[in-house]
Amino acid sequence: MSTLFLQSEIKNPYLFYQKMMDQNPVHWDESNKIWAVYSYEYCTEILNHKSAQIPAVSENNLNLYALKISRNLARLSNGIQHEIAKEIATVLFSNMKSIAIESLLSKLFQSTVTNNINWVELICKKLPVLTILKSFDFNDRDSHFIANNIETLTKLMHPNKKPEDIDLINTVSEEIYIITEKHIDAFSFYQNLITAISKKHTISVDEIKSIFISNLIGLFIQSYDAGRGLLSNSLLQCFSKENNCDKSNKIQIQKLVVETLRFDPPIHNTRRIASEDIQLGNIIIKKGELILVVLAAANRDSRQFKDSMIFDLERKNNQDHLTFGTGGHMCVAKYFSITLATEALYYLFKNFKNISILENEIEYEPLINARLPKAIWISISN
């Protein structure tokens, strides 16, 4: 089996990960010309290694706005560019207004007239990005446009883009960039921030402004990426016979969300490229070679997590999972995503007494890096 496979084509990837971790934790995939790293120790080493850089995404035929976003995102940058982008993204998160997630959930549930709902479409694809947008006071019209088109914009992050996707990415990128650019002047912290960073790093205010806009858009993308998958997979764990979570207890639900991030994460792998030779044990990854960091495998490494193949809310080190990365490129949406999923599940089980899942087999999106359910149909009633 190839190290690169579509999640839609395999029922249980963890069996393959376990085999590779036991037999070949650092594996050269000759057919795809990429190193695959599976163990917790080596995944952590790569994520923290200064010579393991973020590889460039394809920019072929992207327009000016799509290029601005992709070149300025903290997720896709290295070196000083990454430091500046990460600093801005962190400040953006710290200035988010507190939003009553319950009110957003109430509106989303009220928008449906049936007791049978698709959890993925109704909640997972909308709640995370709407929460970010409302936290920054985007109006209803702009919020509606961005929320309805964010799925297209996430394709900007894909290493290889289909020609038909590029046209859509270009159109959506321009619209969302212009909307965001018009909106940021209302931020009380904006002018002081870009002036301070411009002086600190001796780059122009216009460059800082572009990085600021791009990383606010990056928050929309990250909230959709991480939020959708976590909301989906956490709900599935709520219906699993293997765990005994008290669904009326918010602390228990939060523990379930954290353990889901370890046991069944939405993001299964991320990529790096060696800017210099990197040694892992007795193996040397040569400069210029690609690396697949299999986070989902590392999260089930028995040398790091006791009884790693068992879903256990009370395991003391569940929070040590690598789903959000570690080191300089750790996802800034980590705590936001956990809080959002906890609040959404708590709301669901508090407001609906009869909830059942209507599917025996879950189908997944045809993606290599993420395991995202296409749909989760549930029945809800009081």
mmCIF file of C-alpha atoms in Angstrom:
data_model
loop_
_atom_site.group_PDB
_atom_site.id
_atom_site.type_symbol
_atom_site.label_atom_id
_atom_site.label_comp_id
_atom_site.label_asym_id
_atom_site.label_seq_id
_atom_site.Cartn_x
_atom_site.Cartn_y
_atom_site.Cartn_z
ATOM 1 C CA MET A 1 0.000 0.000 0.000
ATOM 2 C CA SER A 2 1.275 3.482 -0.876
ATOM 3 C CA THR A 3 1.991 5.969 1.911
ATOM 4 C CA LEU A 4 -0.190 8.450 -0.031
ATOM 5 C CA PHE A 5 -3.803 7.313 -0.251
ATOM 6 C CA LEU A 6 -7.239 8.901 -0.297
ATOM 7 C CA GLN A 7 -9.049 8.634 3.033
ATOM 8 C CA SER A 8 -12.201 7.797 1.074
ATOM 9 C CA GLU A 9 -10.603 4.582 -0.137
ATOM 10 C CA ILE A 10 -9.597 2.960 3.143
ATOM 11 C CA LYS A 11 -11.872 1.826 5.952
ATOM 12 C CA ASN A 12 -9.312 1.871 8.757
ATOM 13 C CA PRO A 13 -6.029 3.686 8.063
ATOM 14 C CA TYR A 14 -4.858 3.079 11.630
ATOM 15 C CA LEU A 15 -4.143 -0.573 10.905
ATOM 16 C CA PHE A 16 -1.746 0.507 8.166
ATOM 17 C CA TYR A 17 -0.202 3.185 10.414
ATOM 18 C CA GLN A 18 0.346 0.623 13.170
ATOM 19 C CA LYS A 19 2.055 -1.774 10.785
ATOM 20 C CA MET A 20 4.377 0.940 9.484
ATOM 21 C CA MET A 21 5.153 2.227 12.978
ATOM 22 C CA ASP A 22 6.124 -1.267 14.107
ATOM 23 C CA GLN A 23 8.093 -2.256 11.014
ATOM 24 C CA ASN A 24 9.342 0.928 9.360
ATOM 25 C CA PRO A 25 8.744 4.166 11.345
ATOM 26 C CA VAL A 26 10.774 6.151 8.784
ATOM 27 C CA HIS A 27 9.944 4.873 5.305
ATOM 28 C CA TRP A 28 11.139 5.949 1.860
ATOM 29 C CA ASP A 29 8.236 5.762 -0.603
ATOM 30 C CA GLU A 30 10.024 5.322 -3.903
ATOM 31 C CA SER A 31 6.911 5.611 -6.074
ATOM 32 C CA ASN A 32 5.975 9.017 -4.616
ATOM 33 C CA LYS A 33 9.541 10.183 -3.836
ATOM 34 C CA ILE A 34 8.692 11.082 -0.260
ATOM 35 C CA TRP A 35 9.772 10.054 3.245
ATOM 36 C CA ALA A 36 6.900 8.985 5.523
ATOM 37 C CA VAL A 37 7.491 9.392 9.262
ATOM 38 C CA TYR A 38 5.171 7.529 11.643
ATOM 39 C CA SER A 39 6.545 7.367 15.196
ATOM 40 C CA TYR A 40 5.803 10.013 17.817
ATOM 41 C CA GLU A 41 9.513 10.553 18.495
ATOM 42 C CA TYR A 42 10.474 11.162 14.876
ATOM 43 C CA CYS A 43 7.332 13.156 13.990
ATOM 44 C CA THR A 44 8.079 15.475 16.903
ATOM 45 C CA GLU A 45 11.700 15.786 15.817
ATOM 46 C CA ILE A 46 10.694 16.761 12.276
ATOM 47 C CA LEU A 47 8.051 19.270 13.444
ATOM 48 C CA ASN A 48 10.640 20.975 15.653
ATOM 49 C CA HIS A 49 13.576 20.739 13.246
ATOM 50 C CA LYS A 50 14.783 24.082 11.866
ATOM 51 C CA SER A 51 15.730 22.396 8.576
ATOM 52 C CA ALA A 52 12.258 20.875 8.058
ATOM 53 C CA GLN A 53 10.543 23.655 6.145
ATOM 54 C CA ILE A 54 7.027 24.149 4.804
ATOM 55 C CA PRO A 55 7.065 23.193 1.104
ATOM 56 C CA ALA A 56 5.734 25.718 -1.402
ATOM 57 C CA VAL A 57 2.246 25.165 -2.769
ATOM 58 C CA SER A 58 1.551 25.364 -6.472
ATOM 59 C CA GLU A 59 0.961 28.965 -7.599
ATOM 60 C CA ASN A 60 0.318 28.251 -11.258
ATOM 61 C CA ASN A 61 -2.403 30.495 -12.717
ATOM 62 C CA LEU A 62 -3.388 32.015 -9.371
ATOM 63 C CA ASN A 63 -4.426 35.671 -9.514
ATOM 64 C CA LEU A 64 -2.957 38.527 -7.465
ATOM 65 C CA TYR A 65 -5.335 38.068 -4.527
ATOM 66 C CA ALA A 66 -4.864 34.309 -4.266
ATOM 67 C CA LEU A 67 -1.093 34.801 -4.436
ATOM 68 C CA LYS A 68 -1.166 37.439 -1.691
ATOM 69 C CA ILE A 69 -3.059 35.114 0.615
ATOM 70 C CA SER A 70 -0.971 31.996 -0.031
ATOM 71 C CA ARG A 71 2.377 33.823 0.219
ATOM 72 C CA ASN A 72 1.509 35.574 3.465
ATOM 73 C CA LEU A 73 -0.125 32.819 5.505
ATOM 74 C CA ALA A 74 1.678 31.683 8.643
ATOM 75 C CA ARG A 75 0.806 28.092 7.743
ATOM 76 C CA LEU A 76 2.683 28.271 4.436
ATOM 77 C CA SER A 77 5.694 30.430 5.294
ATOM 78 C CA ASN A 78 9.164 29.938 6.743
ATOM 79 C CA GLY A 79 11.819 32.048 8.443
ATOM 80 C CA ILE A 80 11.200 35.711 9.230
ATOM 81 C CA GLN A 81 8.091 35.711 7.024
ATOM 82 C CA HIS A 82 6.620 33.030 9.253
ATOM 83 C CA GLU A 83 7.574 34.873 12.452
ATOM 84 C CA ILE A 84 5.789 38.039 11.300
ATOM 85 C CA ALA A 85 2.710 36.164 10.064
ATOM 86 C CA LYS A 86 2.516 34.071 13.265
ATOM 87 C CA GLU A 87 2.811 37.217 15.405
ATOM 88 C CA ILE A 88 -0.066 38.850 13.513
ATOM 89 C CA ALA A 89 -2.230 35.710 13.637
ATOM 90 C CA THR A 90 -1.658 35.429 17.388
ATOM 91 C CA VAL A 91 -2.638 39.076 17.936
ATOM 92 C CA LEU A 92 -5.743 38.547 15.823
ATOM 93 C CA PHE A 93 -6.823 35.611 17.969
ATOM 94 C CA SER A 94 -6.185 37.552 21.170
ATOM 95 C CA ASN A 95 -8.469 40.358 19.946
ATOM 96 C CA MET A 96 -11.439 38.180 19.074
ATOM 97 C CA LYS A 97 -14.630 39.220 20.856
ATOM 98 C CA SER A 98 -16.351 36.646 23.017
ATOM 99 C CA ILE A 99 -19.338 35.303 21.089
ATOM 100 C CA ALA A 100 -22.334 33.427 22.454
ATOM 101 C CA ILE A 101 -21.924 30.217 20.488
ATOM 102 C CA GLU A 102 -25.326 29.056 21.770
ATOM 103 C CA SER A 103 -27.092 31.834 19.841
ATOM 104 C CA LEU A 104 -25.346 30.882 16.586
ATOM 105 C CA LEU A 105 -26.245 27.230 17.162
ATOM 106 C CA SER A 106 -29.842 28.149 17.908
ATOM 107 C CA LYS A 107 -30.143 30.012 14.605
ATOM 108 C CA LEU A 108 -28.556 27.156 12.671
ATOM 109 C CA PHE A 109 -30.905 24.575 14.188
ATOM 110 C CA GLN A 110 -33.910 26.841 13.622
ATOM 111 C CA SER A 111 -33.023 27.038 9.925
ATOM 112 C CA THR A 112 -34.039 23.409 9.453
ATOM 113 C CA VAL A 113 -37.657 22.187 9.419
ATOM 114 C CA THR A 114 -36.963 18.481 9.844
ATOM 115 C CA ASN A 115 -35.821 16.308 12.732
ATOM 116 C CA ASN A 116 -33.330 14.532 10.497
ATOM 117 C CA ILE A 117 -30.284 16.729 9.963
ATOM 118 C CA ASN A 118 -26.914 16.433 8.287
ATOM 119 C CA TRP A 119 -24.590 17.464 11.126
ATOM 120 C CA VAL A 120 -21.728 18.131 8.698
ATOM 121 C CA GLU A 121 -23.661 20.514 6.441
ATOM 122 C CA LEU A 122 -25.789 22.226 9.080
ATOM 123 C CA ILE A 123 -23.197 22.713 11.842
ATOM 124 C CA CYS A 124 -19.648 21.610 11.005
ATOM 125 C CA LYS A 125 -19.230 23.589 7.784
ATOM 126 C CA LYS A 126 -20.827 26.771 9.160
ATOM 127 C CA LEU A 127 -20.362 27.211 12.906
ATOM 128 C CA PRO A 128 -16.549 27.602 13.083
ATOM 129 C CA VAL A 129 -16.186 30.275 10.396
ATOM 130 C CA LEU A 130 -19.351 32.112 11.485
ATOM 131 C CA THR A 131 -17.961 32.272 15.030
ATOM 132 C CA ILE A 132 -14.727 33.846 13.763
ATOM 133 C CA LEU A 133 -16.610 36.307 11.551
ATOM 134 C CA LYS A 134 -18.969 37.408 14.318
ATOM 135 C CA SER A 135 -16.016 37.710 16.695
ATOM 136 C CA PHE A 136 -14.654 40.416 14.381
ATOM 137 C CA ASP A 137 -18.048 42.074 13.759
ATOM 138 C CA PHE A 138 -18.438 41.195 10.070
ATOM 139 C CA ASN A 139 -21.958 42.095 8.946
ATOM 140 C CA ASP A 140 -24.511 39.439 8.012
ATOM 141 C CA ARG A 141 -24.129 39.894 4.248
ATOM 142 C CA ASP A 142 -20.344 39.558 4.260
ATOM 143 C CA SER A 143 -20.461 36.734 6.799
ATOM 144 C CA HIS A 144 -22.928 34.864 4.600
ATOM 145 C CA PHE A 145 -20.737 35.249 1.509
ATOM 146 C CA ILE A 146 -17.529 34.167 3.245
ATOM 147 C CA ALA A 147 -19.147 31.225 5.052
ATOM 148 C CA ASN A 148 -20.695 29.971 1.803
ATOM 149 C CA ASN A 149 -17.407 30.173 -0.115
ATOM 150 C CA ILE A 150 -14.791 29.208 2.456
ATOM 151 C CA GLU A 151 -14.759 25.569 1.291
ATOM 152 C CA THR A 152 -13.557 26.728 -2.137
ATOM 153 C CA LEU A 153 -10.885 28.919 -0.565
ATOM 154 C CA THR A 154 -9.451 26.014 1.464
ATOM 155 C CA LYS A 155 -8.392 24.433 -1.847
ATOM 156 C CA LEU A 156 -5.786 27.184 -2.037
ATOM 157 C CA MET A 157 -3.843 25.117 0.535
ATOM 158 C CA HIS A 158 -3.730 21.969 -1.606
ATOM 159 C CA PRO A 159 -0.301 21.082 -3.066
ATOM 160 C CA ASN A 160 -1.845 20.346 -6.458
ATOM 161 C CA LYS A 161 -4.950 22.118 -7.711
ATOM 162 C CA LYS A 162 -7.280 21.068 -10.489
ATOM 163 C CA PRO A 163 -7.692 23.622 -13.339
ATOM 164 C CA GLU A 164 -11.405 23.924 -12.602
ATOM 165 C CA ASP A 165 -10.625 24.723 -8.955
ATOM 166 C CA ILE A 166 -8.201 27.517 -9.827
ATOM 167 C CA ASP A 167 -10.862 29.664 -11.508
ATOM 168 C CA LEU A 168 -13.100 29.339 -8.457
ATOM 169 C CA ILE A 169 -10.210 30.033 -6.069
ATOM 170 C CA ASN A 170 -9.302 33.196 -7.994
ATOM 171 C CA THR A 171 -12.860 34.545 -7.941
ATOM 172 C CA VAL A 172 -13.459 33.750 -4.268
ATOM 173 C CA SER A 173 -10.006 34.997 -3.186
ATOM 174 C CA GLU A 174 -10.575 38.399 -4.768
ATOM 175 C CA GLU A 175 -14.033 38.831 -3.237
ATOM 176 C CA ILE A 176 -12.999 37.734 0.265
ATOM 177 C CA TYR A 177 -9.767 39.744 0.187
ATOM 178 C CA ILE A 178 -11.627 42.949 -0.762
ATOM 179 C CA ILE A 179 -14.330 42.361 1.873
ATOM 180 C CA THR A 180 -11.688 41.794 4.564
ATOM 181 C CA GLU A 181 -9.592 44.775 3.459
ATOM 182 C CA LYS A 182 -12.588 47.089 3.788
ATOM 183 C CA HIS A 183 -13.406 45.707 7.218
ATOM 184 C CA ILE A 184 -10.066 45.910 9.040
ATOM 185 C CA ASP A 185 -9.998 49.691 9.444
ATOM 186 C CA ALA A 186 -12.702 49.271 12.084
ATOM 187 C CA PHE A 187 -10.342 47.292 14.334
ATOM 188 C CA SER A 188 -9.173 49.454 17.232
ATOM 189 C CA PHE A 189 -5.823 47.629 17.412
ATOM 190 C CA TYR A 190 -5.079 47.584 13.666
ATOM 191 C CA GLN A 191 -3.122 50.812 13.086
ATOM 192 C CA ASN A 192 -0.948 50.479 16.178
ATOM 193 C CA LEU A 193 -0.185 46.858 15.356
ATOM 194 C CA ILE A 194 0.923 47.328 11.756
ATOM 195 C CA THR A 195 2.983 50.404 12.676
ATOM 196 C CA ALA A 196 4.757 48.544 15.491
ATOM 197 C CA ILE A 197 5.488 45.469 13.374
ATOM 198 C CA SER A 198 6.641 47.598 10.423
ATOM 199 C CA LYS A 199 9.195 49.346 12.645
ATOM 200 C CA LYS A 200 10.257 46.131 14.387
ATOM 201 C CA HIS A 201 10.980 44.279 11.149
ATOM 202 C CA THR A 202 11.758 47.256 8.877
ATOM 203 C CA ILE A 203 9.241 46.333 6.189
ATOM 204 C CA SER A 204 6.645 48.592 4.617
ATOM 205 C CA VAL A 205 3.227 49.265 6.092
ATOM 206 C CA ASP A 206 1.642 48.048 2.836
ATOM 207 C CA GLU A 207 3.411 44.689 3.186
ATOM 208 C CA ILE A 208 2.289 44.384 6.799
ATOM 209 C CA LYS A 209 -1.273 45.261 5.782
ATOM 210 C CA SER A 210 -1.271 42.478 3.195
ATOM 211 C CA ILE A 211 0.049 39.986 5.778
ATOM 212 C CA PHE A 212 -2.622 41.156 8.235
ATOM 213 C CA ILE A 213 -5.475 40.719 5.741
ATOM 214 C CA SER A 214 -4.163 37.351 4.563
ATOM 215 C CA ASN A 215 -3.843 35.940 8.073
ATOM 216 C CA LEU A 216 -7.302 37.089 9.075
ATOM 217 C CA ILE A 217 -8.508 35.157 6.029
ATOM 218 C CA GLY A 218 -6.201 32.370 7.232
ATOM 219 C CA LEU A 219 -8.205 32.225 10.466
ATOM 220 C CA PHE A 220 -11.343 31.631 8.398
ATOM 221 C CA ILE A 221 -9.568 28.788 6.570
ATOM 222 C CA GLN A 222 -8.113 27.256 9.737
ATOM 223 C CA SER A 223 -11.420 27.421 11.587
ATOM 224 C CA TYR A 224 -13.110 25.619 8.703
ATOM 225 C CA ASP A 225 -10.350 23.002 8.338
ATOM 226 C CA ALA A 226 -9.870 22.145 11.999
ATOM 227 C CA GLY A 227 -13.392 22.920 13.165
ATOM 228 C CA ARG A 228 -15.322 20.890 10.613
ATOM 229 C CA GLY A 229 -13.350 17.710 11.191
ATOM 230 C CA LEU A 230 -13.253 17.982 14.965
ATOM 231 C CA LEU A 231 -16.990 18.651 15.238
ATOM 232 C CA SER A 232 -17.666 15.634 13.004
ATOM 233 C CA ASN A 233 -15.290 13.153 14.606
ATOM 234 C CA SER A 234 -16.184 14.189 18.168
ATOM 235 C CA LEU A 235 -19.865 13.575 17.473
ATOM 236 C CA LEU A 236 -19.076 10.108 16.116
ATOM 237 C CA GLN A 237 -17.174 9.342 19.318
ATOM 238 C CA CYS A 238 -20.235 10.404 21.335
ATOM 239 C CA PHE A 239 -22.111 7.526 19.716
ATOM 240 C CA SER A 240 -19.288 5.024 20.061
ATOM 241 C CA LYS A 241 -20.027 2.062 22.328
ATOM 242 C CA GLU A 242 -16.409 2.068 23.483
ATOM 243 C CA ASN A 243 -16.593 5.265 25.565
ATOM 244 C CA ASN A 244 -18.766 6.204 28.515
ATOM 245 C CA CYS A 245 -18.775 9.991 28.365
ATOM 246 C CA ASP A 246 -21.408 11.754 30.478
ATOM 247 C CA LYS A 247 -22.958 13.950 27.800
ATOM 248 C CA SER A 248 -24.620 16.198 30.360
ATOM 249 C CA ASN A 249 -21.230 17.127 31.818
ATOM 250 C CA LYS A 250 -19.308 19.811 29.899
ATOM 251 C CA ILE A 251 -15.960 18.803 31.450
ATOM 252 C CA GLN A 252 -16.505 15.236 30.282
ATOM 253 C CA ILE A 253 -17.368 16.447 26.797
ATOM 254 C CA GLN A 254 -14.196 18.517 26.664
ATOM 255 C CA LYS A 255 -12.174 15.447 27.635
ATOM 256 C CA LEU A 256 -13.906 13.558 24.824
ATOM 257 C CA VAL A 257 -12.967 16.296 22.346
ATOM 258 C CA VAL A 258 -9.298 16.236 23.413
ATOM 259 C CA GLU A 259 -9.158 12.435 23.217
ATOM 260 C CA THR A 260 -10.812 12.566 19.779
ATOM 261 C CA LEU A 261 -7.985 14.850 18.644
ATOM 262 C CA ARG A 262 -5.567 12.086 19.626
ATOM 263 C CA PHE A 263 -7.559 8.992 18.721
ATOM 264 C CA ASP A 264 -9.358 10.085 15.528
ATOM 265 C CA PRO A 265 -7.998 13.468 14.389
ATOM 266 C CA PRO A 266 -9.360 15.344 11.365
ATOM 267 C CA ILE A 267 -5.856 16.062 10.007
ATOM 268 C CA HIS A 268 -3.808 12.908 9.432
ATOM 269 C CA ASN A 269 -0.616 14.239 7.933
ATOM 270 C CA THR A 270 1.317 17.341 7.014
ATOM 271 C CA ARG A 271 4.310 17.886 4.738
ATOM 272 C CA ARG A 272 7.781 19.288 5.099
ATOM 273 C CA ILE A 273 10.841 19.597 2.851
ATOM 274 C CA ALA A 274 14.433 19.263 4.048
ATOM 275 C CA SER A 275 16.351 22.528 3.578
ATOM 276 C CA GLU A 276 19.484 20.701 4.793
ATOM 277 C CA ASP A 277 20.301 17.044 5.500
ATOM 278 C CA ILE A 278 18.287 15.719 8.473
ATOM 279 C CA GLN A 279 19.284 12.623 10.452
ATOM 280 C CA LEU A 280 16.597 10.487 12.107
ATOM 281 C CA GLY A 281 18.213 7.603 13.943
ATOM 282 C CA ASN A 282 20.436 5.900 11.373
ATOM 283 C CA ILE A 283 18.544 7.372 8.396
ATOM 284 C CA ILE A 284 19.570 10.558 6.590
ATOM 285 C CA ILE A 285 16.918 12.602 4.807
ATOM 286 C CA LYS A 286 18.781 14.536 2.151
ATOM 287 C CA LYS A 287 18.415 18.215 1.361
ATOM 288 C CA GLY A 288 15.487 18.806 -1.000
ATOM 289 C CA GLU A 289 13.627 15.593 -0.153
ATOM 290 C CA LEU A 290 9.948 15.717 0.827
ATOM 291 C CA ILE A 291 8.673 14.431 4.181
ATOM 292 C CA LEU A 292 5.177 13.222 5.096
ATOM 293 C CA VAL A 293 4.658 13.650 8.846
ATOM 294 C CA VAL A 294 1.906 11.167 9.755
ATOM 295 C CA LEU A 295 0.417 12.851 12.826
ATOM 296 C CA ALA A 296 -2.443 10.354 13.174
ATOM 297 C CA ALA A 297 0.059 7.494 13.457
ATOM 298 C CA ALA A 298 2.171 9.328 16.045
ATOM 299 C CA ASN A 299 -0.963 9.940 18.114
ATOM 300 C CA ARG A 300 -1.381 6.177 18.509
ATOM 301 C CA ASP A 301 2.255 5.407 19.298
ATOM 302 C CA SER A 302 2.184 3.033 22.286
ATOM 303 C CA ARG A 303 5.582 4.298 23.422
ATOM 304 C CA GLN A 304 3.982 7.710 24.064
ATOM 305 C CA PHE A 305 0.378 6.811 24.991
ATOM 306 C CA LYS A 306 -0.483 3.880 27.253
ATOM 307 C CA ASP A 307 -3.016 1.534 25.639
ATOM 308 C CA SER A 308 -2.906 3.847 22.641
ATOM 309 C CA MET A 309 -5.496 1.942 20.592
ATOM 310 C CA ILE A 310 -8.125 2.423 23.310
ATOM 311 C CA PHE A 311 -10.289 5.574 23.524
ATOM 312 C CA ASP A 312 -9.715 6.718 27.114
ATOM 313 C CA LEU A 313 -11.006 10.059 28.423
ATOM 314 C CA GLU A 314 -8.925 9.822 31.589
ATOM 315 C CA ARG A 315 -5.499 9.095 30.099
ATOM 316 C CA LYS A 316 -3.281 11.734 31.700
ATOM 317 C CA ASN A 317 -1.312 12.787 28.609
ATOM 318 C CA ASN A 318 -4.020 12.879 25.918
ATOM 319 C CA GLN A 319 -3.259 16.563 25.368
ATOM 320 C CA ASP A 320 0.217 15.610 24.106
ATOM 321 C CA HIS A 321 -1.226 14.614 20.726
ATOM 322 C CA LEU A 322 0.365 16.138 17.610
ATOM 323 C CA THR A 323 -2.839 16.954 15.718
ATOM 324 C CA PHE A 324 -2.225 20.706 15.900
ATOM 325 C CA GLY A 325 1.507 20.263 15.378
ATOM 326 C CA THR A 326 4.202 21.434 17.742
ATOM 327 C CA GLY A 327 6.950 24.025 17.676
ATOM 328 C CA GLY A 328 6.860 27.152 15.526
ATOM 329 C CA HIS A 329 4.093 25.975 13.211
ATOM 330 C CA MET A 330 1.668 24.839 15.918
ATOM 331 C CA CYS A 331 -1.867 25.761 14.860
ATOM 332 C CA VAL A 332 -3.078 28.952 16.573
ATOM 333 C CA ALA A 333 -6.671 27.639 16.386
ATOM 334 C CA LYS A 334 -5.965 24.869 18.917
ATOM 335 C CA TYR A 335 -7.877 26.153 21.943
ATOM 336 C CA PHE A 336 -10.545 27.820 19.835
ATOM 337 C CA SER A 337 -11.331 24.506 18.120
ATOM 338 C CA ILE A 338 -11.522 22.556 21.393
ATOM 339 C CA THR A 339 -13.805 25.156 23.001
ATOM 340 C CA LEU A 340 -16.046 25.368 19.942
ATOM 341 C CA ALA A 341 -16.515 21.595 19.680
ATOM 342 C CA THR A 342 -17.160 21.305 23.414
ATOM 343 C CA GLU A 343 -19.800 24.048 23.367
ATOM 344 C CA ALA A 344 -21.508 22.649 20.254
ATOM 345 C CA LEU A 345 -21.796 19.114 21.627
ATOM 346 C CA TYR A 346 -22.913 20.340 25.038
ATOM 347 C CA TYR A 347 -25.629 22.444 23.367
ATOM 348 C CA LEU A 348 -26.780 19.489 21.267
ATOM 349 C CA PHE A 349 -27.167 17.076 24.173
ATOM 350 C CA LYS A 350 -28.645 19.695 26.500
ATOM 351 C CA ASN A 351 -31.340 20.862 24.074
ATOM 352 C CA PHE A 352 -32.337 17.586 22.421
ATOM 353 C CA LYS A 353 -33.182 14.602 24.593
ATOM 354 C CA ASN A 354 -33.562 12.066 21.809
ATOM 355 C CA ILE A 355 -30.571 11.930 19.487
ATOM 356 C CA SER A 356 -29.605 9.007 17.293
ATOM 357 C CA ILE A 357 -27.213 8.497 14.436
ATOM 358 C CA LEU A 358 -28.838 7.300 11.210
ATOM 359 C CA GLU A 359 -25.802 5.873 9.400
ATOM 360 C CA ASN A 360 -23.888 2.642 9.895
ATOM 361 C CA GLU A 361 -21.067 3.437 7.480
ATOM 362 C CA ILE A 362 -19.509 6.896 7.217
ATOM 363 C CA GLU A 363 -18.077 7.970 3.867
ATOM 364 C CA TYR A 364 -15.043 10.254 3.843
ATOM 365 C CA GLU A 365 -13.904 13.019 1.532
ATOM 366 C CA PRO A 366 -11.338 11.993 -1.142
ATOM 367 C CA LEU A 367 -8.424 13.758 0.571
ATOM 368 C CA ILE A 368 -4.909 12.588 1.398
ATOM 369 C CA ASN A 369 -4.172 14.795 4.403
ATOM 370 C CA ALA A 370 -7.539 14.937 6.170
ATOM 371 C CA ARG A 371 -10.141 12.381 7.239
ATOM 372 C CA LEU A 372 -13.396 14.342 6.993
ATOM 373 C CA PRO A 373 -16.840 12.701 6.959
ATOM 374 C CA LYS A 374 -18.894 13.706 3.920
ATOM 375 C CA ALA A 375 -22.102 13.556 5.925
ATOM 376 C CA ILE A 376 -23.386 12.483 9.332
ATOM 377 C CA TRP A 377 -27.166 12.159 9.421
ATOM 378 C CA ILE A 378 -28.713 12.264 12.877
ATOM 379 C CA SER A 379 -32.247 12.358 14.219
ATOM 380 C CA ILE A 380 -33.019 14.918 16.931
ATOM 381 C CA SER A 381 -36.137 15.591 18.957
ATOM 382 C CA ASN A 382 -37.205 16.783 22.370
#
